[in-house]
PDB file of C-alpha atoms in Angstrom:
ATOM      1  CA  MET A   1      17.035 -55.859  10.618  1.00 92.00           C
ATOM      2  CA  GLU A   2      14.636 -56.989   7.913  1.00 95.00           C
ATOM      3  CA  ILE A   3      11.593 -58.950   9.060  1.00 97.00           C
ATOM      4  CA  ARG A   4      11.813 -62.368   7.417  1.00 96.00           C
ATOM      5  CA  ALA A   5       9.643 -65.473   7.450  1.00 96.00           C
ATOM      6  CA  ALA A   6      11.436 -66.889  10.514  1.00 96.00           C
ATOM      7  CA  THR A   7      11.649 -63.626  12.485  1.00 97.00           C
ATOM      8  CA  VAL A   8      10.503 -63.902  16.104  1.00 98.00           C
ATOM      9  CA  LEU A   9      10.135 -60.567  17.879  1.00 98.00           C
ATOM     10  CA  PRO A  10      10.057 -60.086  21.672  1.00 98.00           C
ATOM     11  CA  ALA A  11       6.783 -60.902  23.447  1.00 98.00           C
ATOM     12  CA  ARG A  12       5.411 -62.609  26.536  1.00 98.00           C
ATOM     13  CA  ARG A  13       4.344 -66.053  25.343  1.00 98.00           C
ATOM     14  CA  GLU A  14       2.297 -68.176  27.723  1.00 98.00           C
ATOM     15  CA  PRO A  15       1.011 -71.732  27.271  1.00 98.00           C
ATOM     16  CA  ILE A  16      -2.704 -71.786  28.044  1.00 98.00           C
ATOM     17  CA  GLU A  17      -5.524 -74.275  28.421  1.00 98.00           C
ATOM     18  CA  LEU A  18      -9.132 -73.736  27.423  1.00 98.00           C
ATOM     19  CA  HIS A  19     -11.988 -75.654  29.023  1.00 98.00           C
ATOM     20  CA  THR A  20     -15.059 -76.343  26.927  1.00 99.00           C
ATOM     21  CA  GLY A  21     -18.665 -76.538  28.011  1.00 98.00           C
ATOM     22  CA  ASP A  22     -18.731 -80.225  27.059  1.00 98.00           C
ATOM     23  CA  GLY A  23     -15.802 -81.111  29.301  1.00 98.00           C
ATOM     24  CA  LEU A  24     -12.719 -81.001  27.069  1.00 99.00           C
ATOM     25  CA  THR A  25      -9.339 -79.359  27.639  1.00 99.00           C
ATOM     26  CA  LEU A  26      -7.807 -77.587  24.640  1.00 99.00           C
ATOM     27  CA  VAL A  27      -4.189 -76.469  24.399  1.00 99.00           C
ATOM     28  CA  GLY A  28      -3.022 -73.115  23.136  1.00 98.00           C
ATOM     29  CA  GLU A  29      -0.740 -70.123  23.521  1.00 98.00           C
ATOM     30  CA  LEU A  30      -1.291 -66.463  24.317  1.00 99.00           C
ATOM     31  CA  ALA A  31       1.280 -63.984  22.988  1.00 99.00           C
ATOM     32  CA  LEU A  32       1.279 -60.514  24.574  1.00 98.00           C
ATOM     33  CA  PRO A  33       3.350 -57.348  24.109  1.00 98.00           C
ATOM     34  CA  GLU A  34       6.565 -57.702  26.092  1.00 98.00           C
ATOM     35  CA  ALA A  35       6.356 -54.655  28.346  1.00 96.00           C
ATOM     36  CA  ARG A  36       2.871 -53.186  28.037  1.00 97.00           C
ATOM     37  CA  ASP A  37      -0.766 -54.129  27.906  1.00 98.00           C
ATOM     38  CA  PRO A  38      -2.290 -55.075  24.559  1.00 98.00           C
ATOM     39  CA  VAL A  39      -4.618 -52.601  22.902  1.00 98.00           C
ATOM     40  CA  ALA A  40      -6.677 -55.325  21.186  1.00 98.00           C
ATOM     41  CA  THR A  41      -6.885 -59.098  20.899  1.00 99.00           C
ATOM     42  CA  LEU A  42      -6.949 -61.586  18.042  1.00 99.00           C
ATOM     43  CA  VAL A  43      -8.673 -64.899  18.733  1.00 99.00           C
ATOM     44  CA  THR A  44      -7.531 -67.104  15.857  1.00 99.00           C
ATOM     45  CA  LEU A  45      -9.416 -70.093  14.438  1.00 99.00           C
ATOM     46  CA  HIS A  46      -7.211 -72.361  12.341  1.00 98.00           C
ATOM     47  CA  PRO A  47      -7.761 -74.198   9.030  1.00 98.00           C
ATOM     48  CA  LEU A  48      -9.212 -77.691   8.698  1.00 98.00           C
ATOM     49  CA  PRO A  49      -7.342 -80.077  11.019  1.00 98.00           C
ATOM     50  CA  THR A  50      -8.048 -83.090   8.811  1.00 98.00           C
ATOM     51  CA  HIS A  51      -6.049 -81.321   6.079  1.00 97.00           C
ATOM     52  CA  GLY A  52      -3.123 -80.086   8.176  1.00 98.00           C
ATOM     53  CA  GLY A  53      -4.599 -77.044   9.905  1.00 98.00           C
ATOM     54  CA  PHE A  54      -3.583 -76.312  13.497  1.00 98.00           C
ATOM     55  CA  MET A  55      -2.647 -73.447  15.800  1.00 99.00           C
ATOM     56  CA  ASP A  56       0.818 -73.222  14.186  1.00 98.00           C
ATOM     57  CA  SER A  57      -0.515 -72.773  10.645  1.00 98.00           C
ATOM     58  CA  HIS A  58       2.020 -70.360   9.236  1.00 98.00           C
ATOM     59  CA  VAL A  59       0.063 -67.086   9.081  1.00 98.00           C
ATOM     60  CA  TYR A  60      -1.017 -67.484  12.700  1.00 98.00           C
ATOM     61  CA  LYS A  61       2.458 -68.466  13.876  1.00 98.00           C
ATOM     62  CA  LYS A  62       3.861 -65.361  12.185  1.00 98.00           C
ATOM     63  CA  ALA A  63       1.096 -63.222  13.682  1.00 98.00           C
ATOM     64  CA  ALA A  64       2.082 -64.435  17.151  1.00 98.00           C
ATOM     65  CA  ASN A  65       5.769 -63.907  16.339  1.00 98.00           C
ATOM     66  CA  ARG A  66       5.317 -60.317  15.147  1.00 98.00           C
ATOM     67  CA  LEU A  67       2.104 -58.545  16.098  1.00 98.00           C
ATOM     68  CA  PRO A  68       2.595 -58.239  19.878  1.00 98.00           C
ATOM     69  CA  ALA A  69       5.780 -56.266  19.176  1.00 98.00           C
ATOM     70  CA  LEU A  70       4.747 -54.444  16.012  1.00 98.00           C
ATOM     71  CA  ALA A  71       1.105 -53.654  16.739  1.00 98.00           C
ATOM     72  CA  ASP A  72       0.543 -54.034  20.522  1.00 98.00           C
ATOM     73  CA  LEU A  73      -1.837 -56.938  19.932  1.00 99.00           C
ATOM     74  CA  ALA A  74      -2.556 -60.051  21.976  1.00 99.00           C
ATOM     75  CA  VAL A  75      -2.667 -63.164  19.792  1.00 99.00           C
ATOM     76  CA  LEU A  76      -4.533 -66.185  21.133  1.00 99.00           C
ATOM     77  CA  ARG A  77      -3.967 -69.429  19.215  1.00 99.00           C
ATOM     78  CA  PHE A  78      -5.262 -72.869  20.125  1.00 99.00           C
ATOM     79  CA  ASN A  79      -5.880 -76.328  18.728  1.00 99.00           C
ATOM     80  CA  THR A  80      -9.519 -77.201  18.240  1.00 99.00           C
ATOM     81  CA  ARG A  81     -10.712 -80.564  19.548  1.00 99.00           C
ATOM     82  CA  GLY A  82      -8.589 -83.509  18.482  1.00 98.00           C
ATOM     83  CA  THR A  83      -5.919 -81.298  16.870  1.00 98.00           C
ATOM     84  CA  SER A  84      -2.170 -81.607  17.609  1.00 98.00           C
ATOM     85  CA  SER A  85       0.844 -79.300  17.385  1.00 98.00           C
ATOM     86  CA  GLU A  86       4.145 -78.820  19.235  1.00 97.00           C
ATOM     87  CA  ARG A  87       2.095 -77.375  22.088  1.00 97.00           C
ATOM     88  CA  GLY A  88       0.278 -80.699  22.474  1.00 98.00           C
ATOM     89  CA  THR A  89      -3.013 -82.307  21.540  1.00 98.00           C
ATOM     90  CA  SER A  90      -6.424 -80.954  22.442  1.00 99.00           C
ATOM     91  CA  GLU A  91      -8.828 -83.485  23.882  1.00 99.00           C
ATOM     92  CA  GLY A  92     -11.774 -84.811  21.897  1.00 98.00           C
ATOM     93  CA  ALA A  93     -12.160 -85.519  18.208  1.00 98.00           C
ATOM     94  CA  PHE A  94     -12.829 -83.448  15.110  1.00 98.00           C
ATOM     95  CA  ASP A  95     -16.579 -82.917  14.769  1.00 98.00           C
ATOM     96  CA  GLY A  96     -16.959 -81.298  11.374  1.00 98.00           C
ATOM     97  CA  GLY A  97     -17.559 -77.825  12.796  1.00 98.00           C
ATOM     98  CA  GLU A  98     -20.453 -78.684  15.090  1.00 98.00           C
ATOM     99  CA  GLY A  99     -18.890 -79.667  18.430  1.00 98.00           C
ATOM    100  CA  GLU A 100     -16.293 -76.986  17.703  1.00 99.00           C
ATOM    101  CA  ARG A 101     -18.905 -74.443  18.780  1.00 98.00           C
ATOM    102  CA  TYR A 102     -17.771 -75.235  22.327  1.00 99.00           C
ATOM    103  CA  ASP A 103     -14.149 -74.629  21.356  1.00 99.00           C
ATOM    104  CA  VAL A 104     -14.962 -71.163  20.016  1.00 99.00           C
ATOM    105  CA  ALA A 105     -16.964 -70.375  23.144  1.00 99.00           C
ATOM    106  CA  ALA A 106     -14.095 -71.546  25.370  1.00 99.00           C
ATOM    107  CA  ALA A 107     -11.632 -69.243  23.605  1.00 99.00           C
ATOM    108  CA  LEU A 108     -13.941 -66.253  23.946  1.00 99.00           C
ATOM    109  CA  GLU A 109     -14.609 -67.086  27.590  1.00 98.00           C
ATOM    110  CA  TYR A 110     -10.865 -67.202  28.214  1.00 99.00           C
ATOM    111  CA  ALA A 111     -10.449 -63.768  26.632  1.00 98.00           C
ATOM    112  CA  GLU A 112     -13.281 -62.354  28.705  1.00 98.00           C
ATOM    113  CA  TYR A 113     -12.130 -63.916  31.994  1.00 98.00           C
ATOM    114  CA  HIS A 114      -8.590 -62.611  31.485  1.00 98.00           C
ATOM    115  CA  ASP A 115      -9.774 -59.106  30.540  1.00 98.00           C
ATOM    116  CA  LEU A 116      -8.230 -59.194  27.086  1.00 98.00           C
ATOM    117  CA  PRO A 117      -9.340 -56.010  25.326  1.00 98.00           C
ATOM    118  CA  HIS A 118     -11.244 -55.406  22.086  1.00 98.00           C
ATOM    119  CA  VAL A 119     -11.587 -58.963  20.825  1.00 99.00           C
ATOM    120  CA  TRP A 120     -11.569 -59.650  17.098  1.00 99.00           C
ATOM    121  CA  VAL A 121     -11.956 -63.159  15.717  1.00 99.00           C
ATOM    122  CA  VAL A 122      -9.675 -64.136  12.830  1.00 99.00           C
ATOM    123  CA  GLY A 123     -10.735 -67.235  10.908  1.00 99.00           C
ATOM    124  CA  TRP A 124      -8.834 -69.004   8.151  1.00 98.00           C
ATOM    125  CA  SER A 125     -10.579 -71.474   5.816  1.00 98.00           C
ATOM    126  CA  PHE A 126     -12.353 -73.927   8.183  1.00 98.00           C
ATOM    127  CA  GLY A 127     -11.834 -71.251  10.847  1.00 99.00           C
ATOM    128  CA  THR A 128     -14.000 -68.856   8.825  1.00 98.00           C
ATOM    129  CA  GLU A 129     -16.834 -71.387   9.031  1.00 98.00           C
ATOM    130  CA  LEU A 130     -16.462 -71.523  12.807  1.00 98.00           C
ATOM    131  CA  THR A 131     -16.402 -67.740  12.923  1.00 99.00           C
ATOM    132  CA  LEU A 132     -19.572 -67.300  10.901  1.00 98.00           C
ATOM    133  CA  LYS A 133     -21.472 -70.047  12.723  1.00 98.00           C
ATOM    134  CA  TRP A 134     -20.310 -69.714  16.331  1.00 98.00           C
ATOM    135  CA  ALA A 135     -18.515 -66.399  17.009  1.00 98.00           C
ATOM    136  CA  ARG A 136     -21.544 -64.117  17.183  1.00 98.00           C
ATOM    137  CA  ASP A 137     -20.832 -63.256  20.810  1.00 98.00           C
ATOM    138  CA  PRO A 138     -21.352 -59.822  22.407  1.00 98.00           C
ATOM    139  CA  LEU A 139     -17.642 -59.803  23.326  1.00 98.00           C
ATOM    140  CA  VAL A 140     -16.608 -59.855  19.664  1.00 98.00           C
ATOM    141  CA  GLU A 141     -16.025 -56.464  18.061  1.00 98.00           C
ATOM    142  CA  GLY A 142     -15.460 -57.739  14.537  1.00 98.00           C
ATOM    143  CA  ALA A 143     -14.173 -60.535  12.356  1.00 99.00           C
ATOM    144  CA  ILE A 144     -11.536 -61.029   9.694  1.00 99.00           C
ATOM    145  CA  LEU A 145     -11.983 -63.984   7.358  1.00 99.00           C
ATOM    146  CA  MET A 146      -9.148 -65.456   5.282  1.00 98.00           C
ATOM    147  CA  SER A 147     -10.013 -67.725   2.334  1.00 98.00           C
ATOM    148  CA  PRO A 148     -13.616 -68.505   3.307  1.00 98.00           C
ATOM    149  CA  PRO A 149     -14.852 -71.624   1.466  1.00 98.00           C
ATOM    150  CA  LEU A 150     -18.482 -71.170   2.556  1.00 98.00           C
ATOM    151  CA  HIS A 151     -19.027 -74.915   2.700  1.00 97.00           C
ATOM    152  CA  ARG A 152     -20.326 -75.460   6.229  1.00 97.00           C
ATOM    153  CA  ALA A 153     -21.377 -71.832   6.698  1.00 98.00           C
ATOM    154  CA  VAL A 154     -24.483 -71.145   4.628  1.00 97.00           C
ATOM    155  CA  ASP A 155     -26.635 -68.141   3.735  1.00 97.00           C
ATOM    156  CA  ALA A 156     -28.479 -68.390   7.048  1.00 98.00           C
ATOM    157  CA  ASP A 157     -25.167 -67.880   8.859  1.00 98.00           C
ATOM    158  CA  LEU A 158     -24.375 -64.866   6.696  1.00 98.00           C
ATOM    159  CA  ASP A 159     -27.829 -63.441   7.422  1.00 98.00           C
ATOM    160  CA  ALA A 160     -27.293 -63.989  11.141  1.00 98.00           C
ATOM    161  CA  TRP A 161     -23.972 -62.128  10.972  1.00 98.00           C
ATOM    162  CA  ALA A 162     -25.657 -59.300   9.080  1.00 98.00           C
ATOM    163  CA  GLU A 163     -28.135 -59.024  11.933  1.00 98.00           C
ATOM    164  CA  PHE A 164     -25.305 -59.282  14.469  1.00 98.00           C
ATOM    165  CA  GLY A 165     -23.991 -56.061  12.942  1.00 98.00           C
ATOM    166  CA  ARG A 166     -20.302 -56.367  13.738  1.00 98.00           C
ATOM    167  CA  PRO A 167     -17.844 -55.362  11.006  1.00 98.00           C
ATOM    168  CA  MET A 168     -16.259 -58.051   8.867  1.00 98.00           C
ATOM    169  CA  THR A 169     -13.329 -58.016   6.462  1.00 98.00           C
ATOM    170  CA  VAL A 170     -13.097 -60.895   3.984  1.00 99.00           C
ATOM    171  CA  LEU A 171      -9.656 -61.520   2.452  1.00 99.00           C
ATOM    172  CA  VAL A 172     -10.092 -63.517  -0.750  1.00 98.00           C
ATOM    173  CA  PRO A 173      -7.150 -64.824  -2.788  1.00 98.00           C
ATOM    174  CA  GLU A 174      -7.299 -64.232  -6.516  1.00 98.00           C
ATOM    175  CA  PHE A 175      -6.568 -67.925  -7.120  1.00 98.00           C
ATOM    176  CA  ASP A 176      -8.440 -69.466  -4.203  1.00 98.00           C
ATOM    177  CA  ASP A 177      -9.320 -73.151  -4.496  1.00 97.00           C
ATOM    178  CA  TYR A 178     -12.904 -72.705  -3.277  1.00 97.00           C
ATOM    179  CA  LEU A 179     -14.228 -69.137  -3.435  1.00 98.00           C
ATOM    180  CA  ARG A 180     -12.737 -66.456  -5.657  1.00 98.00           C
ATOM    181  CA  PRO A 181     -13.293 -62.702  -5.374  1.00 98.00           C
ATOM    182  CA  GLU A 182     -16.217 -62.251  -7.788  1.00 98.00           C
ATOM    183  CA  GLU A 183     -18.245 -65.048  -6.225  1.00 98.00           C
ATOM    184  CA  ALA A 184     -17.236 -63.912  -2.743  1.00 98.00           C
ATOM    185  CA  ARG A 185     -18.617 -60.430  -3.401  1.00 98.00           C
ATOM    186  CA  ALA A 186     -21.901 -61.969  -4.519  1.00 98.00           C
ATOM    187  CA  ARG A 187     -22.171 -64.303  -1.530  1.00 98.00           C
ATOM    188  CA  PHE A 188     -21.163 -61.718   1.078  1.00 98.00           C
ATOM    189  CA  ALA A 189     -23.528 -59.090  -0.362  1.00 98.00           C
ATOM    190  CA  ARG A 190     -25.977 -60.513   2.200  1.00 98.00           C
ATOM    191  CA  VAL A 191     -23.800 -58.916   4.919  1.00 98.00           C
ATOM    192  CA  PRO A 192     -23.957 -55.135   4.389  1.00 98.00           C
ATOM    193  CA  GLN A 193     -21.099 -54.471   6.805  1.00 98.00           C
ATOM    194  CA  ALA A 194     -18.766 -56.989   5.124  1.00 98.00           C
ATOM    195  CA  GLU A 195     -15.858 -55.658   3.066  1.00 98.00           C
ATOM    196  CA  VAL A 196     -14.425 -58.110   0.530  1.00 98.00           C
ATOM    197  CA  VAL A 197     -10.743 -57.515  -0.245  1.00 98.00           C
ATOM    198  CA  ALA A 198      -9.356 -59.341  -3.276  1.00 98.00           C
ATOM    199  CA  VAL A 199      -5.650 -60.127  -3.042  1.00 98.00           C
ATOM    200  CA  GLU A 200      -3.873 -60.388  -6.394  1.00 98.00           C
ATOM    201  CA  GLY A 201      -1.726 -63.450  -6.930  1.00 98.00           C
ATOM    202  CA  ALA A 202      -2.614 -65.087  -3.616  1.00 98.00           C
ATOM    203  CA  LYS A 203      -3.772 -68.676  -3.179  1.00 98.00           C
ATOM    204  CA  HIS A 204      -5.837 -70.378  -0.479  1.00 98.00           C
ATOM    205  CA  LEU A 205      -2.902 -71.086   1.822  1.00 98.00           C
ATOM    206  CA  TRP A 206      -1.266 -67.632   1.563  1.00 98.00           C
ATOM    207  CA  VAL A 207       2.147 -69.167   0.905  1.00 98.00           C
ATOM    208  CA  GLY A 208       4.934 -66.616   0.496  1.00 97.00           C
ATOM    209  CA  GLU A 209       6.129 -63.769   2.687  1.00 97.00           C
ATOM    210  CA  PRO A 210       4.537 -61.024   0.508  1.00 97.00           C
ATOM    211  CA  TYR A 211       1.078 -62.527   1.084  1.00 98.00           C
ATOM    212  CA  VAL A 212       1.643 -63.002   4.803  1.00 98.00           C
ATOM    213  CA  ARG A 213       2.556 -59.328   5.052  1.00 98.00           C
ATOM    214  CA  ILE A 214      -0.606 -58.343   3.202  1.00 98.00           C
ATOM    215  CA  VAL A 215      -2.751 -60.399   5.591  1.00 98.00           C
ATOM    216  CA  LEU A 216      -1.080 -59.033   8.719  1.00 98.00           C
ATOM    217  CA  ASP A 217      -1.307 -55.462   7.380  1.00 98.00           C
ATOM    218  CA  GLU A 218      -5.019 -55.857   6.648  1.00 98.00           C
ATOM    219  CA  ILE A 219      -5.609 -57.230  10.153  1.00 98.00           C
ATOM    220  CA  VAL A 220      -3.747 -54.377  11.841  1.00 98.00           C
ATOM    221  CA  LYS A 221      -5.462 -51.811   9.613  1.00 98.00           C
ATOM    222  CA  ARG A 222      -8.800 -52.865  11.143  1.00 98.00           C
ATOM    223  CA  VAL A 223      -7.821 -53.749  14.679  1.00 98.00           C
ATOM    224  CA  ASN A 224      -5.199 -51.107  15.564  1.00 98.00           C
ATOM    225  CA  PRO A 225      -4.993 -48.685  12.633  1.00 98.00           C
ATOM    226  CA  VAL A 226      -2.494 -46.360  14.313  1.00 98.00           C
ATOM    227  CA  ARG A 227       0.126 -49.100  13.805  1.00 98.00           C
ATOM    228  CA  HIS A 228      -0.654 -49.502  10.108  1.00 98.00           C
ATOM    229  CA  PRO A 229       1.218 -50.057   7.872  1.00 97.00           C
ATOM    230  CA  LEU A 230       3.475 -52.523   9.594  1.00 98.00           C
ATOM    231  CA  PRO A 231       7.215 -51.943   9.216  1.00 97.00           C
ATOM    232  CA  THR A 232       9.310 -54.337   7.150  1.00 96.00           C
ATOM    233  CA  GLU A 233      12.381 -53.730   9.316  1.00 96.00           C
ATOM    234  CA  VAL A 234      13.030 -53.484  13.054  1.00 94.00           C
ATOM    235  CA  PRO A 235      16.076 -52.366  15.035  1.00 89.00           C
ATOM    236  CA  PRO A 236      18.743 -54.999  15.678  1.00 81.00           C
ATOM    237  CA  LYS A 237      17.945 -57.314  18.599  1.00 68.00           C
ATOM    238  CA  ASP A 238      20.363 -55.547  20.939  1.00 44.00           C
ATOM    239  CA  LYS A 239      18.390 -52.305  20.431  1.00 51.00           C
ATOM    240  CA  LEU A 240      14.846 -53.679  20.795  1.00 49.00           C
TER     241      LEU A 240
END
């Protein structure tokens, strides 16, 4: 069976709530391998909610639909403050990336409290800003950034991540709306452990199954390399 855009592979999917240090409840979902423990964890930070970003933004939804089964990963998705999806609406209001520091902390605290292993933070667009500014936590083993605009995150944040020392992979679309590969290499040169990966033909939103597959492959390559490359087909459902 070919893996298509709408493919949903078996997993344990649990609605979760996160509780922030400033008193808010955020809604989310944790997807786990169906019959075994995860070998690593993705904490995902979604694109800008004022421009349509939420926990179901398509790359993250497909990660939750596929990676527990294909790569033994836990995928934690949630709505930042004031953001809505089918799962519900997180309390609070969008705060331009500042109050969201508590949202990031709540997600990492959830992962730690529930003994989720080998936590990597995956940020997309606005989520990359949250990653750079607020995810420098001892629990975090590394970060993967998709389409970083570097608007709210500034050189001081890059310098702080360089000092933090954790590995970082930066996936930059060839035709990004905000930061293209050449400029990204120059900006991220401040972070010696950052690897910038230019993706030919891709745009900021990673629309199209070929680009989703590239993103998921690059994530798995870093987080659980023994399961890289990801397959493009799986057995029929009655044989899974």
